[in-house]
Coordinates of C-alpha atoms in Angstrom, one line a residue:
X1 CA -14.5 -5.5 -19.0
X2 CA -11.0 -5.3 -17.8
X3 CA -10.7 -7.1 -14.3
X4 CA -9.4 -4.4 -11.2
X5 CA -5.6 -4.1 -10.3
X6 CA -5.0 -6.5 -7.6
X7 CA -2.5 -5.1 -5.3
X8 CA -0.8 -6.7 -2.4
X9 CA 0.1 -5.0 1.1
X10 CA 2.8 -6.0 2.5
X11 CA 2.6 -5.5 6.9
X12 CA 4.4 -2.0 6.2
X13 CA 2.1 -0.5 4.1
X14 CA -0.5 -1.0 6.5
X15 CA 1.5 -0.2 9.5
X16 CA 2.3 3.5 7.4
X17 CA -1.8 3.4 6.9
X18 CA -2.8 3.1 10.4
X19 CA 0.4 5.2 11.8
X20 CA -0.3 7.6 9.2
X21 CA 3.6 7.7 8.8
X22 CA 5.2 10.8 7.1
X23 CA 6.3 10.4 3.7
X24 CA 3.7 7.4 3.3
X25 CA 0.6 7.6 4.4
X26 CA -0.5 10.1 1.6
X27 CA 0.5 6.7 -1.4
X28 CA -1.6 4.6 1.2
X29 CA -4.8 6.4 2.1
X30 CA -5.2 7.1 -1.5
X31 CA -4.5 3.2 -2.8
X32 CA -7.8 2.7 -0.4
X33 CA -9.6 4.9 -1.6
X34 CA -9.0 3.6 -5.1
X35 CA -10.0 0.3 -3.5
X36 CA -12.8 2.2 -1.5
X37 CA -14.2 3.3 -4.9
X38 CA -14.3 -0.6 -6.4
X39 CA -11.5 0.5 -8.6
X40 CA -9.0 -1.7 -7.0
X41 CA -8.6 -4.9 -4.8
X42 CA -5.9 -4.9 -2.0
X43 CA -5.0 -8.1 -1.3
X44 CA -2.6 -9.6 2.1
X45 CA -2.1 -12.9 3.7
X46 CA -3.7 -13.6 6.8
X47 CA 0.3 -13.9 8.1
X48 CA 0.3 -9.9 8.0
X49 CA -2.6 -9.9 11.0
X50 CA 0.3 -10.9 13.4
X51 CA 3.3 -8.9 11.3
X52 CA 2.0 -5.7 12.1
X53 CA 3.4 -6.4 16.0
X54 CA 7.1 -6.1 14.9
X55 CA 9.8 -6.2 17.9
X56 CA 13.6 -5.4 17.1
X57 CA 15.7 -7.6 18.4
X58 CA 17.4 -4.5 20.4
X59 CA 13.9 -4.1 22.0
X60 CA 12.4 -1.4 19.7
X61 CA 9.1 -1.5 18.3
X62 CA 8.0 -0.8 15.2
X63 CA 5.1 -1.8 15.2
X64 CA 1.0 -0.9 15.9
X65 CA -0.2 0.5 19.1
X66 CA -2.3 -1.9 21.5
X67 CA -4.6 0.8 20.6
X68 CA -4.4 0.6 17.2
X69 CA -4.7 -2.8 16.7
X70 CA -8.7 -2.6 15.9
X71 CA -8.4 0.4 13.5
X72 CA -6.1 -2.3 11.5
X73 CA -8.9 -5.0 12.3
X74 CA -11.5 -3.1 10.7
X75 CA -9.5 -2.2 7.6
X76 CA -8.7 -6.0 7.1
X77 CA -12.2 -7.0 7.3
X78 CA -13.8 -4.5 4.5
X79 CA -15.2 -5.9 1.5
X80 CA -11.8 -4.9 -1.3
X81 CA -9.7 -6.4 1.2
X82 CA -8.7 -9.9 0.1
X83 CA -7.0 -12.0 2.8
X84 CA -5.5 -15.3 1.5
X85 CA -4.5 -18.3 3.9
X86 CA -1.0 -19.1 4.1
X87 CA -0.8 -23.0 3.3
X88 CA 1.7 -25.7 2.2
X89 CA 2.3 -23.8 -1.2
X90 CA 3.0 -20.6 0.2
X91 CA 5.2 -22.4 2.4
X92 CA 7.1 -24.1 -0.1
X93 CA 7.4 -20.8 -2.7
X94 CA 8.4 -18.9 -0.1
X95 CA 10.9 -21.3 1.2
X96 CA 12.3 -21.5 -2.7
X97 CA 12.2 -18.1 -3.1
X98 CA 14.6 -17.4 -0.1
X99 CA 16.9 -20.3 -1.9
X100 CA 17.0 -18.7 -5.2
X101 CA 17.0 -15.2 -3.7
X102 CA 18.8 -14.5 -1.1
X103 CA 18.9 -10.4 -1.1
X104 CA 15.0 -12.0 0.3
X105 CA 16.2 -11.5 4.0
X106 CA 13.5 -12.8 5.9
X107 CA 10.8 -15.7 6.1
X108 CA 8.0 -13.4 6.0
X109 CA 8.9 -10.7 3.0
X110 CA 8.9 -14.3 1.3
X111 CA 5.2 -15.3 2.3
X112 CA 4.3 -11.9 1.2
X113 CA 6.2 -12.6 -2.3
X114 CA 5.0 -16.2 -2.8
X115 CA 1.2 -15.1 -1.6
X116 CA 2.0 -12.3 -4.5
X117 CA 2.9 -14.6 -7.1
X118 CA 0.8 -17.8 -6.7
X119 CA -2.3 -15.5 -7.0
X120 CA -1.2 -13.9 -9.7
X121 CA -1.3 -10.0 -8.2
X122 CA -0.2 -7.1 -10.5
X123 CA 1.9 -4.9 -7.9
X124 CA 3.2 -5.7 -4.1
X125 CA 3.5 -2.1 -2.3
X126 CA 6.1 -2.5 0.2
X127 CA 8.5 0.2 2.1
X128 CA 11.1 -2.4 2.5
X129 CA 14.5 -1.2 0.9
X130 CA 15.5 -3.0 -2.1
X131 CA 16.2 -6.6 -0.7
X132 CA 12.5 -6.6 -2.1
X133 CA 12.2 -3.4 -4.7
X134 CA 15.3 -5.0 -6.6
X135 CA 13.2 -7.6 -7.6
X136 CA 10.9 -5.9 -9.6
X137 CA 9.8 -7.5 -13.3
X138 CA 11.9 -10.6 -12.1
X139 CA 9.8 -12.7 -10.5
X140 CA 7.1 -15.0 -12.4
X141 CA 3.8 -15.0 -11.5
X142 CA 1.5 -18.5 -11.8
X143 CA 0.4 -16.6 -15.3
X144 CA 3.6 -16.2 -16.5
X145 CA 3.7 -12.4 -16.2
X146 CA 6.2 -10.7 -14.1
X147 CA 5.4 -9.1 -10.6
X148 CA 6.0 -5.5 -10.0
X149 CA 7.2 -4.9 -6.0
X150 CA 6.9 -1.0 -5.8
X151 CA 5.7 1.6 -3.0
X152 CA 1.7 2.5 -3.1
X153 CA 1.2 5.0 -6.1
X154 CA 1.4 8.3 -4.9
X155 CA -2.2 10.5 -5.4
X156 CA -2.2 12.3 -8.4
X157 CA -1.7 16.4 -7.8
X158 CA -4.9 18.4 -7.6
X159 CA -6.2 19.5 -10.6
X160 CA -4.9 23.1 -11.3
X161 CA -7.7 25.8 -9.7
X162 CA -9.6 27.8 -12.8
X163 CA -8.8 31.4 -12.2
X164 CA -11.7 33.5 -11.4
X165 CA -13.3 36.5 -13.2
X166 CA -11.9 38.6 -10.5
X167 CA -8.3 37.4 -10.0
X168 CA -5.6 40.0 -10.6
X169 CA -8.2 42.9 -10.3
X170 CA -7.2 43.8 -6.8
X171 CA -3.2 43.8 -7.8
X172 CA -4.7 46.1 -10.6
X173 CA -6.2 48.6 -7.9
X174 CA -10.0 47.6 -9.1
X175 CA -12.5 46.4 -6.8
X176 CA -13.8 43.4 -7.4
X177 CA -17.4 44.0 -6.0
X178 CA -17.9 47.6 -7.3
X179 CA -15.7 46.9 -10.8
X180 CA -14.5 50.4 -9.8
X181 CA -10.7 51.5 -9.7
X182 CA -9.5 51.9 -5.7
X183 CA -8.1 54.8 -4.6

């Protein structure tokens, strides 16, 4: 039996998860359902529990609500939520990866890559712009396979509705109940 895709979250995606962010939160909420349904694992380092308080250097915040901080909590904690410890190898990938990459602007989009990568994960869903996206099918994983970095997959579209028996009557002038012309 084929193992489930492994996906990583990067702090955004679960910021656009618990904001429910326009544009956004539609790819997330249904990435955990997938994961709610066993079909997928979402995996994030423990780093991301204190990433999702961001502060701008100019004093904005774009980050979770005091309020929100145990909705987030409680996601983290559910059973196809897989938080991995960042240790001296994360440290060290990410550290390298910032050498050899350095459209990688910051420390912690390369804990999120080297967590990605040492544990061999199939995807990293990230709304960063393409310091991170731009990387995609470069990067090798500790299995020798390439990482995709891409935004959560959007749900599919609703399955077309089946027309009824009685659709169109009324533009035809027949009542549907009585099956008799109007008028």
């Amino acid at each position: 039996m084929p193992s489930k895709p492994k996906y990583y979250w990067d702090a955004c995606a679960w910021i656009a998860l618990i904001k429910q962010e326009t544009g956004r939160f539609d790819a997330c909420k249904h990435t955990i359902e997938l994961a709610e349904e066993g079909k997928v694992e979402i995996w994030t380092s423990a780093f991301t529990l204190a990433e999702v308080y961001k502060r701008r250097i100019d004093g904005g915040s774009t980050s979770l609500e005091a309020e929100k901080d145990k909705d987030f909590e409680d996601y983290i904690e559910k059973d196809f939520v897989q938080i991995v410890q960042v240790d001296a190898d994360v440290g060290t990938a990410a550290r390298r990866l910032l050498r050899a990459f350095p459209d990688i602007g910051k420390p912690q989009d390369a804990i999120h890559v080297a967590t990605a990568l040492l544990n061999d994960l199939d995807e990293l869903h990230t709304f960063d712009r393409a310091d991170l996206l731009n990387l995609s099918g470069v990067l090798d994983r500790s299995d020798g396979n390439k990482l995709t970095i891409c935004h959560p997959p959007s749900p599919p579209p609703p399955p077309p509705s089946t027309p009824s028996l009685f659709d169109g009557l009324e533009e035809q002038g027949v009542d549907p109940v009585q099956g008799q012309a109007q008028g």
